[in-house]
CSV table of C-alpha atoms in Angstrom, one decimal:
chain,number,residue,atom,x,y,z
A,1,MET,CA,-29.3,-4.2,-6.8
A,2,ILE,CA,-26.3,-6.2,-8.1
A,3,GLU,CA,-26.9,-9.2,-10.3
A,4,VAL,CA,-24.2,-11.7,-11.1
A,5,LYS,CA,-24.9,-13.9,-14.1
A,6,ASN,CA,-23.0,-17.1,-15.0
A,7,ILE,CA,-19.7,-16.0,-13.5
A,8,HIS,CA,-16.7,-18.1,-14.3
A,9,LYS,CA,-13.2,-17.5,-13.0
A,10,SER,CA,-10.0,-19.6,-13.1
A,11,PHE,CA,-6.5,-19.4,-11.7
A,12,ASP,CA,-3.7,-21.4,-13.2
A,13,GLY,CA,-6.1,-23.6,-15.0
A,14,GLU,CA,-8.2,-24.4,-11.9
A,15,GLU,CA,-11.8,-23.2,-12.1
A,16,ILE,CA,-12.7,-21.4,-8.9
A,17,LEU,CA,-16.1,-20.1,-9.9
A,18,LYS,CA,-18.2,-22.3,-12.1
A,19,GLY,CA,-21.1,-20.3,-13.3
A,20,ILE,CA,-22.6,-18.3,-10.4
A,21,ASP,CA,-26.0,-16.6,-10.8
A,22,PHE,CA,-27.3,-14.6,-7.9
A,23,VAL,CA,-29.2,-11.4,-7.2
A,24,PHE,CA,-28.0,-9.2,-4.3
A,25,GLU,CA,-31.0,-7.1,-3.3
A,26,THR,CA,-31.1,-3.4,-2.3
A,27,GLY,CA,-31.9,-2.6,1.3
A,28,LYS,CA,-31.1,-6.1,2.5
A,29,THR,CA,-28.0,-7.7,4.0
A,30,ASN,CA,-26.9,-10.2,1.4
A,31,LEU,CA,-24.6,-12.9,2.7
A,32,ILE,CA,-22.2,-15.1,0.8
A,33,ILE,CA,-21.4,-18.1,3.0
A,34,GLY,CA,-19.4,-21.3,2.4
A,35,GLU,CA,-16.3,-23.2,3.4
A,36,SER,CA,-12.8,-21.9,2.9
A,37,GLY,CA,-11.8,-22.2,-0.7
A,38,SER,CA,-15.4,-22.3,-2.0
A,39,GLY,CA,-14.8,-19.1,-4.0
A,40,LYS,CA,-16.5,-16.4,-1.8
A,41,SER,CA,-13.6,-14.0,-1.8
A,42,VAL,CA,-13.0,-14.5,-5.6
A,43,LEU,CA,-16.7,-13.7,-6.3
A,44,LEU,CA,-16.4,-10.6,-4.1
A,45,LYS,CA,-13.3,-9.5,-5.9
A,46,CYS,CA,-14.9,-10.1,-9.3
A,47,MET,CA,-17.8,-7.9,-8.2
A,48,LEU,CA,-15.4,-5.2,-7.1
A,49,GLY,CA,-13.5,-5.3,-10.4
A,50,LEU,CA,-10.3,-6.5,-8.8
A,51,PHE,CA,-10.5,-9.8,-10.8
A,52,LYS,CA,-12.0,-10.0,-14.2
A,53,PRO,CA,-14.1,-13.1,-14.8
A,54,GLU,CA,-13.5,-15.1,-17.9
A,55,LYS,CA,-17.2,-15.5,-18.6
A,56,GLY,CA,-20.5,-13.9,-17.3
A,57,THR,CA,-21.7,-10.4,-16.4
A,58,ILE,CA,-22.0,-8.4,-13.2
A,59,GLU,CA,-24.8,-5.8,-13.4
A,60,TYR,CA,-25.0,-2.8,-11.0
A,61,ASP,CA,-28.6,-1.6,-11.2
A,62,GLY,CA,-29.0,-3.1,-14.7
A,63,SER,CA,-25.6,-1.8,-16.1
A,64,ALA,CA,-23.0,-4.3,-16.9
A,65,TYR,CA,-19.7,-3.4,-15.0
A,66,TYR,CA,-17.3,-4.9,-17.5
A,67,SER,CA,-18.9,-3.0,-20.4
A,68,PHE,CA,-18.1,0.3,-18.6
A,69,THR,CA,-15.2,2.5,-19.8
A,70,ASP,CA,-12.3,3.1,-17.3
A,71,VAL,CA,-13.9,6.5,-16.4
A,72,GLU,CA,-17.3,4.9,-15.8
A,73,GLN,CA,-15.7,2.1,-13.7
A,74,ARG,CA,-14.0,4.8,-11.5
A,75,GLU,CA,-17.2,6.7,-11.2
A,76,LEU,CA,-19.0,3.6,-10.0
A,77,ARG,CA,-16.2,2.8,-7.5
A,78,LYS,CA,-17.0,6.2,-5.8
A,79,GLU,CA,-20.4,4.7,-5.0
A,80,VAL,CA,-18.8,1.6,-3.5
A,81,GLY,CA,-17.8,1.2,0.2
A,82,MET,CA,-15.6,-1.7,1.2
A,83,LEU,CA,-15.0,-3.1,4.6
A,84,PHE,CA,-11.9,-5.3,4.5
A,85,GLN,CA,-11.3,-8.3,6.7
A,86,GLY,CA,-8.5,-6.6,8.7
A,87,GLY,CA,-10.0,-3.2,8.4
A,88,ALA,CA,-7.3,-2.0,6.0
A,89,LEU,CA,-7.0,1.3,7.8
A,90,PHE,CA,-4.1,3.5,6.8
A,91,ASP,CA,-1.6,3.2,9.7
A,92,SER,CA,0.0,6.6,9.2
A,93,MET,CA,-3.4,8.4,9.5
A,94,THR,CA,-5.5,9.1,12.5
A,95,VAL,CA,-9.1,7.8,12.8
A,96,GLU,CA,-10.4,11.2,11.5
A,97,GLU,CA,-8.0,11.3,8.6
A,98,ASN,CA,-8.9,7.7,7.7
A,99,VAL,CA,-12.6,8.4,7.6
A,100,MET,CA,-12.0,11.7,5.8
A,101,PHE,CA,-9.8,10.1,3.1
A,102,PRO,CA,-12.5,9.2,0.5
A,103,LEU,CA,-14.1,12.7,1.0
A,104,ARG,CA,-10.7,14.4,0.4
A,105,MET,CA,-10.0,12.3,-2.7
A,106,PHE,CA,-13.4,12.8,-4.4
A,107,THR,CA,-15.1,15.9,-3.1
A,108,THR,CA,-14.2,19.6,-3.2
A,109,HIS,CA,-15.8,20.5,0.2
A,110,ARG,CA,-14.0,22.7,2.6
A,111,ARG,CA,-12.1,21.2,5.5
A,112,ARG,CA,-14.8,22.4,8.0
A,113,GLU,CA,-17.5,20.6,6.0
A,114,LEU,CA,-15.4,17.5,5.8
A,115,LYS,CA,-14.8,17.5,9.5
A,116,SER,CA,-18.5,17.9,10.2
A,117,ARG,CA,-19.4,14.9,8.0
A,118,VAL,CA,-16.7,12.8,9.6
A,119,ALA,CA,-18.0,13.7,13.1
A,120,GLU,CA,-21.5,12.8,12.0
A,121,VAL,CA,-20.4,9.4,10.7
A,122,LEU,CA,-18.1,8.7,13.8
A,123,LYS,CA,-21.1,9.5,16.0
A,124,ARG,CA,-23.2,7.0,14.0
A,125,VAL,CA,-20.7,4.2,14.7
A,126,ASN,CA,-20.3,5.3,18.4
A,127,LEU,CA,-16.7,6.5,18.0
A,128,GLU,CA,-16.9,10.1,19.2
A,129,GLY,CA,-13.8,11.2,20.9
A,130,SER,CA,-11.5,8.8,18.9
A,131,GLU,CA,-10.7,11.3,16.1
A,132,ASN,CA,-7.1,11.8,17.0
A,133,LYS,CA,-6.1,8.2,17.8
A,134,TYR,CA,-4.1,6.1,15.4
A,135,PRO,CA,-5.4,2.6,14.3
A,136,ALA,CA,-2.7,1.0,16.4
A,137,GLU,CA,-4.1,2.7,19.5
A,138,ILE,CA,-7.6,1.3,19.3
A,139,SER,CA,-9.1,-2.2,19.7
A,140,GLY,CA,-10.0,-4.5,16.9
A,141,GLY,CA,-13.7,-3.8,17.3
A,142,MET,CA,-13.1,-0.1,17.1
A,143,GLN,CA,-10.9,-0.5,14.0
A,144,LYS,CA,-13.8,-2.4,12.3
A,145,ARG,CA,-16.1,0.5,13.2
A,146,VAL,CA,-13.6,3.0,11.8
A,147,ALA,CA,-13.5,0.9,8.7
A,148,ILE,CA,-17.3,0.9,8.5
A,149,ALA,CA,-17.3,4.7,9.0
A,150,ARG,CA,-14.8,5.1,6.1
A,151,ALA,CA,-16.8,2.8,3.9
A,152,ILE,CA,-20.1,4.8,4.4
A,153,VAL,CA,-18.7,8.3,4.7
A,154,ASN,CA,-19.2,8.9,1.0
A,155,LYS,CA,-22.8,7.7,1.2
A,156,PRO,CA,-22.2,4.6,-1.1
A,157,LYS,CA,-25.0,2.8,-2.9
A,158,TYR,CA,-23.2,-0.5,-2.5
A,159,LEU,CA,-21.4,-1.8,0.6
A,160,PHE,CA,-19.1,-4.8,0.5
A,161,CYS,CA,-17.9,-6.5,3.7
A,162,ASP,CA,-15.2,-9.2,3.8
A,163,GLU,CA,-15.7,-11.3,7.0
A,164,PRO,CA,-16.6,-8.3,9.2
A,165,ASN,CA,-16.6,-10.4,12.4
A,166,SER,CA,-13.3,-12.2,12.0
A,167,GLY,CA,-11.1,-11.8,15.2
A,168,LEU,CA,-13.9,-10.2,17.2
A,169,ASP,CA,-15.5,-11.5,20.4
A,170,PRO,CA,-19.2,-12.6,20.0
A,171,LYS,CA,-20.6,-9.5,21.7
A,172,THR,CA,-18.6,-7.1,19.5
A,173,ALA,CA,-19.4,-9.2,16.4
A,174,THR,CA,-23.1,-8.9,17.1
A,175,ILE,CA,-22.7,-5.1,17.5
A,176,ILE,CA,-20.9,-4.9,14.1
A,177,ASP,CA,-23.5,-7.1,12.4
A,178,ASN,CA,-26.4,-5.0,13.8
A,179,LEU,CA,-24.6,-1.8,12.8
A,180,ILE,CA,-24.2,-3.0,9.2
A,181,GLN,CA,-27.8,-4.1,9.0
A,182,GLU,CA,-29.1,-0.8,10.4
A,183,LEU,CA,-26.9,1.2,8.0
A,184,THR,CA,-28.2,-0.9,5.1
A,185,ARG,CA,-31.8,-0.2,6.0
A,186,GLU,CA,-31.3,3.5,6.9
A,187,ASN,CA,-29.5,4.3,3.6
A,188,ASN,CA,-31.3,1.7,1.4
A,189,ILE,CA,-28.0,0.3,0.1
A,190,THR,CA,-27.0,-3.0,-1.4
A,191,THR,CA,-24.9,-4.7,1.2
A,192,VAL,CA,-22.8,-7.9,0.4
A,193,ILE,CA,-21.2,-9.7,3.2
A,194,ILE,CA,-18.8,-12.6,3.2
A,195,THR,CA,-18.9,-14.6,6.4
A,196,HIS,CA,-18.2,-18.0,8.0
A,197,ASP,CA,-20.0,-17.0,11.1
A,198,MET,CA,-23.3,-18.8,11.7
A,199,ASN,CA,-24.3,-16.3,14.3
A,200,SER,CA,-24.2,-13.6,11.6
A,201,VAL,CA,-26.3,-15.8,9.4
A,202,LEU,CA,-28.8,-16.0,12.3
A,203,GLU,CA,-28.7,-12.3,13.0
A,204,ILE,CA,-28.7,-10.6,9.6
A,205,GLY,CA,-29.1,-13.3,6.9
A,206,GLU,CA,-31.8,-11.7,4.8
A,207,ASN,CA,-30.6,-13.1,1.5
A,208,ILE,CA,-28.1,-15.9,1.6
A,209,ALA,CA,-25.9,-17.4,-1.2
A,210,PHE,CA,-24.2,-20.7,-0.1
A,211,LEU,CA,-21.2,-21.5,-2.3
A,212,LYS,CA,-19.7,-25.0,-2.5
A,213,ASP,CA,-16.7,-25.7,-4.7
A,214,GLY,CA,-17.4,-22.7,-6.9
A,215,VAL,CA,-21.1,-23.4,-7.4
A,216,LEU,CA,-24.1,-21.8,-5.9
A,217,ALA,CA,-25.3,-24.7,-3.8
A,218,TRP,CA,-28.2,-23.1,-2.0
A,219,GLN,CA,-30.0,-19.8,-1.6
A,220,GLY,CA,-32.6,-18.4,0.8
A,221,ASP,CA,-32.9,-16.5,4.0
A,222,LYS,CA,-32.1,-17.2,7.7
A,223,SER,CA,-35.5,-18.6,8.4
A,224,LYS,CA,-35.0,-21.3,5.7
A,225,ILE,CA,-31.4,-22.2,6.2
A,226,PHE,CA,-32.0,-23.8,9.6
A,227,LYS,CA,-34.9,-25.8,8.2
A,228,THR,CA,-33.5,-27.1,5.0
A,229,ASP,CA,-32.8,-30.8,4.6
A,230,ASP,CA,-30.2,-30.2,1.9
A,231,GLU,CA,-27.2,-32.1,3.2
A,232,THR,CA,-24.6,-29.9,1.6
A,233,VAL,CA,-26.0,-27.0,3.6
A,234,THR,CA,-26.7,-28.9,6.9
A,235,ASP,CA,-23.1,-30.2,6.8
A,236,PHE,CA,-21.8,-26.7,6.9
A,237,VAL,CA,-24.4,-25.0,9.1
A,238,TYR,CA,-24.3,-27.7,11.8
A,239,SER,CA,-20.6,-28.3,11.8
A,240,SER,CA,-20.2,-26.7,15.2
A,241,ASP,CA,-21.2,-28.5,18.4
A,242,LEU,CA,-23.4,-25.7,19.5
A,243,PHE,CA,-25.4,-25.7,16.3
A,244,LYS,CA,-25.6,-29.5,16.3
A,245,LYS,CA,-27.2,-29.3,19.8
A,246,VAL,CA,-29.6,-26.7,18.6
A,247,ARG,CA,-30.5,-28.9,15.6
A,248,ASN,CA,-31.0,-32.0,17.8
A,249,ALA,CA,-33.2,-30.0,20.2
A,250,GLN,CA,-35.3,-28.8,17.3
A,251,LEU,CA,-35.7,-32.3,15.9
A,252,LYS,CA,-36.7,-33.5,19.4
A,253,GLY,CA,-39.3,-30.8,19.5
A,254,HIS,CA,-37.8,-28.8,22.4
B,1,MET,CA,12.8,-15.9,-17.5
B,2,SER,CA,11.5,-14.6,-14.2
B,3,TYR,CA,14.1,-11.8,-14.4
B,4,VAL,CA,12.7,-10.7,-17.8
B,5,TYR,CA,9.2,-10.9,-16.3
B,6,SER,CA,10.3,-8.7,-13.4
B,7,ILE,CA,12.0,-6.1,-15.6
B,8,GLY,CA,8.9,-5.9,-17.8
B,9,GLU,CA,6.7,-5.6,-14.7
B,10,TYR,CA,9.0,-2.9,-13.3
B,11,PHE,CA,8.6,-0.8,-16.4
B,12,LEU,CA,4.9,-1.3,-16.5
B,13,MET,CA,4.9,-0.1,-12.9
B,14,ILE,CA,6.7,3.1,-13.9
B,15,LYS,CA,4.1,3.6,-16.7
B,16,GLY,CA,1.4,3.2,-14.1
B,17,VAL,CA,3.0,5.7,-11.7
B,18,PHE,CA,2.8,8.4,-14.3
B,19,GLY,CA,-0.8,7.3,-15.3
B,20,ARG,CA,-3.9,8.8,-13.7
B,21,MET,CA,-2.8,11.4,-11.2
B,22,THR,CA,-4.0,11.8,-7.6
B,23,LYS,CA,-5.7,15.0,-6.6
B,24,ARG,CA,-3.1,17.8,-6.6
B,25,ALA,CA,-3.8,19.0,-3.0
B,26,VAL,CA,-3.4,15.5,-1.6
B,27,LEU,CA,-0.3,14.9,-3.7
B,28,LYS,CA,1.4,18.1,-2.5
B,29,GLU,CA,1.0,17.0,1.1
B,30,LEU,CA,2.3,13.5,0.3
B,31,ILE,CA,5.4,15.0,-1.4
B,32,PHE,CA,6.3,17.1,1.6
B,33,LYS,CA,5.7,14.1,3.9
B,34,GLU,CA,8.1,12.0,1.8
B,35,ILE,CA,10.7,14.7,1.7
B,36,ASN,CA,10.6,14.8,5.4
B,37,GLU,CA,10.8,11.0,5.8
B,38,LEU,CA,13.2,10.1,3.0
B,39,ILE,CA,15.5,13.2,2.7
B,40,ILE,CA,15.4,15.2,6.0
B,41,GLY,CA,15.3,11.9,8.0
B,42,SER,CA,18.5,10.7,6.3
B,43,LEU,CA,20.6,13.9,6.9
B,44,GLY,CA,21.8,12.8,10.3
B,45,ILE,CA,23.3,9.5,9.3
B,46,VAL,CA,24.7,10.8,6.0
B,47,SER,CA,26.4,13.7,7.8
B,48,PHE,CA,27.9,11.5,10.4
B,49,ILE,CA,29.2,8.9,7.9
B,50,SER,CA,30.5,11.6,5.5
B,51,PHE,CA,32.5,13.5,8.1
B,52,PHE,CA,34.2,10.5,9.5
B,53,ILE,CA,34.9,8.7,6.2
B,54,GLY,CA,36.3,12.0,4.9
B,55,GLY,CA,38.7,12.0,7.9
B,56,VAL,CA,39.7,8.4,7.3
B,57,VAL,CA,40.4,9.0,3.6
B,58,ALA,CA,42.7,11.9,4.6
B,59,ILE,CA,44.5,9.9,7.3
B,60,GLN,CA,45.0,6.8,5.1
B,61,THR,CA,46.4,9.0,2.3
B,62,ALA,CA,48.7,10.8,4.7
B,63,LEU,CA,50.0,7.6,6.2
B,64,ASN,CA,50.8,6.2,2.7
B,65,LEU,CA,52.7,9.3,1.5
B,66,ASN,CA,56.2,8.1,2.6
B,67,ASN,CA,58.1,9.6,-0.3
B,68,PRO,CA,59.3,13.1,0.5
B,69,LEU,CA,59.1,14.0,-3.2
B,70,ILE,CA,55.3,13.7,-3.2
B,71,PRO,CA,53.8,17.0,-2.0
B,72,LYS,CA,51.6,16.9,1.2
B,73,ALA,CA,49.0,18.8,-0.7
B,74,LEU,CA,48.2,15.5,-2.4
B,75,ILE,CA,46.3,14.5,0.8
B,76,ALA,CA,43.7,17.2,0.2
B,77,PHE,CA,43.6,16.5,-3.6
B,78,ALA,CA,43.1,12.8,-3.1
B,79,ALA,CA,40.4,13.3,-0.4
B,80,ARG,CA,38.6,15.8,-2.7
B,81,GLN,CA,38.7,13.5,-5.7
B,82,SER,CA,37.6,10.4,-3.9
B,83,ILE,CA,34.8,12.1,-2.0
B,84,ILE,CA,33.4,14.0,-5.0
B,85,LEU,CA,33.8,11.3,-7.6
B,86,GLU,CA,32.9,8.2,-5.7
B,87,PHE,CA,32.4,8.3,-2.0
B,88,ALA,CA,29.5,10.9,-1.8
B,89,PRO,CA,27.4,9.8,-4.8
B,90,THR,CA,28.0,6.1,-4.8
B,91,PHE,CA,28.9,5.0,-1.3
B,92,ILE,CA,26.2,7.2,0.3
B,93,SER,CA,23.6,5.8,-2.3
B,94,ILE,CA,24.4,2.3,-1.2
B,95,ILE,CA,23.9,3.3,2.4
B,96,MET,CA,20.6,5.0,1.3
B,97,ALA,CA,19.6,1.7,-0.4
B,98,GLY,CA,19.7,0.2,3.1
B,99,LYS,CA,18.0,3.0,4.9
B,100,VAL,CA,15.6,4.6,2.5
B,101,GLY,CA,15.2,1.6,0.2
B,102,SER,CA,14.3,-0.8,3.0
B,103,PHE,CA,11.9,1.8,4.5
B,104,ILE,CA,10.1,2.2,1.1
B,105,THR,CA,9.9,-1.6,0.5
B,106,SER,CA,8.6,-2.4,4.0
B,107,SER,CA,6.1,0.5,4.2
B,108,ILE,CA,4.6,-0.4,0.8
B,109,GLY,CA,4.9,-4.1,1.5
B,110,SER,CA,3.0,-3.7,4.8
B,111,MET,CA,0.3,-1.8,3.0
B,112,ARG,CA,0.0,-4.7,0.5
B,113,VAL,CA,-0.2,-7.3,3.3
B,114,THR,CA,-2.8,-5.4,5.3
B,115,GLU,CA,-4.9,-4.8,2.1
B,116,GLN,CA,-4.4,-1.0,2.3
B,117,ILE,CA,-3.4,-1.0,-1.4
B,118,ASP,CA,-6.6,-3.0,-2.3
B,119,ALA,CA,-8.6,-0.4,-0.3
B,120,LEU,CA,-7.1,2.4,-2.5
B,121,GLU,CA,-7.9,0.5,-5.7
B,122,VAL,CA,-11.4,-0.2,-4.6
B,123,MET,CA,-11.9,3.5,-4.0
B,124,GLY,CA,-10.9,4.1,-7.6
B,125,ILE,CA,-7.5,5.6,-6.8
B,126,ASN,CA,-4.4,4.9,-8.9
B,127,SER,CA,-2.4,3.3,-6.0
B,128,LEU,CA,0.9,3.3,-8.0
B,129,ASN,CA,0.6,7.1,-8.5
B,130,TYR,CA,-0.6,7.7,-4.9
B,131,LEU,CA,2.2,5.6,-3.3
B,132,ILE,CA,5.2,6.0,-5.6
B,133,PHE,CA,5.0,9.3,-7.5
B,134,PRO,CA,5.5,11.4,-4.3
B,135,LYS,CA,8.6,9.3,-3.5
B,136,ILE,CA,10.1,9.9,-6.9
B,137,ILE,CA,9.4,13.7,-6.6
B,138,ALA,CA,10.9,13.7,-3.1
B,139,MET,CA,14.0,12.0,-4.3
B,140,LEU,CA,14.6,14.8,-6.8
B,141,THR,CA,16.0,16.6,-3.8
B,142,TYR,CA,18.5,13.8,-3.1
B,143,PRO,CA,21.4,15.7,-4.9
B,144,PHE,CA,21.2,18.2,-1.9
B,145,VAL,CA,21.9,15.3,0.4
B,146,ILE,CA,24.9,14.4,-1.7
B,147,ALA,CA,26.1,18.0,-1.8
B,148,ILE,CA,26.0,18.1,2.0
B,149,SER,CA,27.9,14.8,2.1
B,150,MET,CA,30.6,16.1,-0.2
B,151,PHE,CA,31.0,19.3,1.9
B,152,LEU,CA,31.1,17.4,5.2
B,153,GLY,CA,33.4,14.7,3.8
B,154,ILE,CA,35.9,17.4,2.9
B,155,VAL,CA,35.5,19.2,6.2
B,156,GLY,CA,36.2,15.8,7.9
B,157,ALA,CA,39.3,15.3,5.8
B,158,TYR,CA,40.4,18.8,6.7
B,159,ALA,CA,39.9,18.2,10.4
B,160,ALA,CA,41.7,14.9,10.4
B,161,ALA,CA,44.6,16.1,8.2
B,162,VAL,CA,45.1,19.5,9.8
B,163,LEU,CA,44.2,18.7,13.5
B,164,GLY,CA,46.0,15.4,13.2
B,165,GLY,CA,49.2,17.2,12.3
B,166,PHE,CA,49.6,15.5,8.9
B,167,VAL,CA,49.6,18.8,6.9
B,168,GLY,CA,49.3,22.5,7.5
B,169,SER,CA,46.0,24.3,6.8
B,170,ASP,CA,47.4,26.4,3.9
B,171,ILE,CA,48.8,23.4,2.2
B,172,PHE,CA,45.6,21.4,2.6
B,173,LEU,CA,43.5,24.3,1.2
B,174,SER,CA,45.8,24.8,-1.8
B,175,GLY,CA,45.8,21.0,-2.5
B,176,LEU,CA,42.0,21.1,-2.3
B,177,GLN,CA,42.0,23.6,-5.2
B,178,ASP,CA,44.6,21.9,-7.3
B,179,ASN,CA,43.6,20.9,-10.8
B,180,PHE,CA,39.9,21.2,-10.0
B,181,ASP,CA,37.7,20.1,-12.9
B,182,GLY,CA,34.1,21.4,-12.7
B,183,PHE,CA,32.9,18.6,-14.9
B,184,HIS,CA,33.6,16.2,-12.1
B,185,LEU,CA,30.8,17.8,-10.1
B,186,VAL,CA,28.5,17.6,-13.1
B,187,TYR,CA,29.4,13.9,-13.5
B,188,ALA,CA,28.8,13.3,-9.8
B,189,PHE,CA,25.4,15.0,-9.8
B,190,ILE,CA,24.3,13.3,-13.0
B,191,LYS,CA,24.8,9.9,-11.4
B,192,THR,CA,23.3,11.1,-8.2
B,193,PHE,CA,20.1,12.0,-10.0
B,194,ILE,CA,20.1,8.5,-11.7
B,195,PHE,CA,20.7,6.8,-8.3
B,196,ALA,CA,17.8,8.8,-6.8
B,197,MET,CA,15.4,7.4,-9.4
B,198,ILE,CA,16.8,3.9,-8.7
B,199,LEU,CA,16.4,4.4,-4.9
B,200,ALA,CA,12.8,5.5,-5.3
B,201,THR,CA,11.6,2.9,-7.8
B,202,ILE,CA,13.3,-0.4,-7.2
B,203,PRO,CA,12.4,-0.7,-3.5
B,204,ALA,CA,8.9,0.5,-4.4
B,205,TYR,CA,8.6,-2.3,-7.0
B,206,HIS,CA,9.7,-4.9,-4.4
B,207,GLY,CA,7.2,-3.6,-1.9
B,208,TYR,CA,4.3,-3.2,-4.3
B,209,TYR,CA,4.4,-6.6,-5.9
B,210,MET,CA,5.3,-8.6,-2.9
B,211,LYS,CA,3.1,-11.6,-1.9
B,212,GLY,CA,2.6,-13.2,1.4
B,213,GLY,CA,2.7,-12.0,5.0
B,214,ALA,CA,4.9,-10.2,7.5
B,215,LEU,CA,7.9,-12.6,7.0
B,216,GLU,CA,7.8,-11.9,3.2
B,217,VAL,CA,7.9,-8.1,3.9
B,218,GLY,CA,11.3,-8.8,5.6
B,219,HIS,CA,12.5,-10.9,2.6
B,220,ALA,CA,11.3,-8.2,0.2
B,221,SER,CA,13.3,-5.6,2.1
B,222,THR,CA,16.5,-7.7,1.9
B,223,THR,CA,16.0,-8.5,-1.8
B,224,SER,CA,15.2,-4.9,-2.5
B,225,PHE,CA,18.5,-3.8,-0.8
B,226,VAL,CA,20.5,-6.3,-2.8
B,227,TRP,CA,19.0,-5.4,-6.2
B,228,THR,CA,19.1,-1.6,-5.6
B,229,SER,CA,22.8,-1.9,-4.7
B,230,VAL,CA,23.5,-4.1,-7.7
B,231,VAL,CA,21.7,-1.7,-10.1
B,232,ILE,CA,23.5,1.3,-8.5
B,233,ILE,CA,26.9,-0.3,-8.9
B,234,ILE,CA,26.3,-1.3,-12.6
B,235,THR,CA,24.8,2.1,-13.4
B,236,ASN,CA,27.8,3.7,-11.7
B,237,TYR,CA,30.1,1.8,-14.0
B,238,VAL,CA,28.1,2.5,-17.2
B,239,VAL,CA,27.8,6.3,-16.4
B,240,THR,CA,31.5,6.5,-15.5
B,241,GLN,CA,32.4,4.8,-18.7
B,242,LEU,CA,30.1,7.1,-20.7
B,243,LEU,CA,31.0,10.4,-19.0
B,244,LEU,CA,34.7,10.1,-17.9
B,245,SER,CA,36.5,7.8,-20.2
């Protein structure tokens, strides 16, 4: 479980996060949604320790991250998996080397053991046979799956995903969403996902934080978000024509 | 003011590079990879340029020696001095600022743009050490490149002067050994070593701290080449003043 309490963060005098409180639950897919510029990525980077908030605390299973020593912070980061928006795969490494990278850096296992673990994880994300390909040789969806494999290879307790569906077709996006949800449940990890994609909210929104102008404007799950009358939320959720039509149909009782 | 900020940031980067070290086995692999990319990969162009510039120096010296009282051995002497003192260490380093420097800036800059550096940091890896330390160690072998450049420059001068009929082989070889001062080689390799550190770190700084997208990677490479060249030229002047005057 990750708990953020009263997080404030500013850049050049402009306050981006204005006191966010939220609990990201273990074994669930926790979504942070909101418009561009609402502070989602800043909140994620504060949770990852890439930005230090001016005020507030971030607790990983009850321990405040910013009270940790450097060594403790590094140890915690070994338990964190991160899926970046563009995948952030290392171009000069093959798929296998990319996935093996965290293991090589932080474990003392023999190469044969590392290869076996990598094969296991690649199989889990349906990428057997792609070991020797370079990131430039595979599709965007496959790159995302490699990035997921790299994020989970070290068996993390916490998984962060920054817009995992961006640039993917709807079918591949659904596959990625379901994969993340399955991995979250299988391994009982705390997963935090930033997304704009309302389909993802529908698919895997088990615990949702809606940010608006740096404030937590709404929280709940996927069953509640489509029923709420809160205008701030409905403006965002029903901004696309498709969802507007779904909403109208619901209101008409179809 | 921004220059002062950048200089401060550069030295903080150097401090970070020698901070928490990457796992030794991984580092060893990275160093060999960098030696291959930065040093071995540059040998072809360095050899080509050195040989022909050596030849041009010899021909130009020969064509300007009109006075019959000036011995022809001066062609070899002048070629040797200009190649060892200036051409190989400084001119080749400026070329390396374009080749190796741009490569370092664009490769690290691309990693910044595509969040690969963030990925390293999130994993708890000291990205400065992981990315820049192997380049610095690889560049310690740069004096070998300059030694090869000196040798091929003189071979080029010999070929142009002797095969071009400007001077006989015996006279060229005797001129090559005239008034040879071993300290000139020491001076050349001291500055080569300093240039190697400049070539590894200034382009790395421009790549690591760049902001923006693909277009900015191109800008960063150009800026990196300009600043690396400027610092090499200024350092060349200072080191020459300190060691030779």
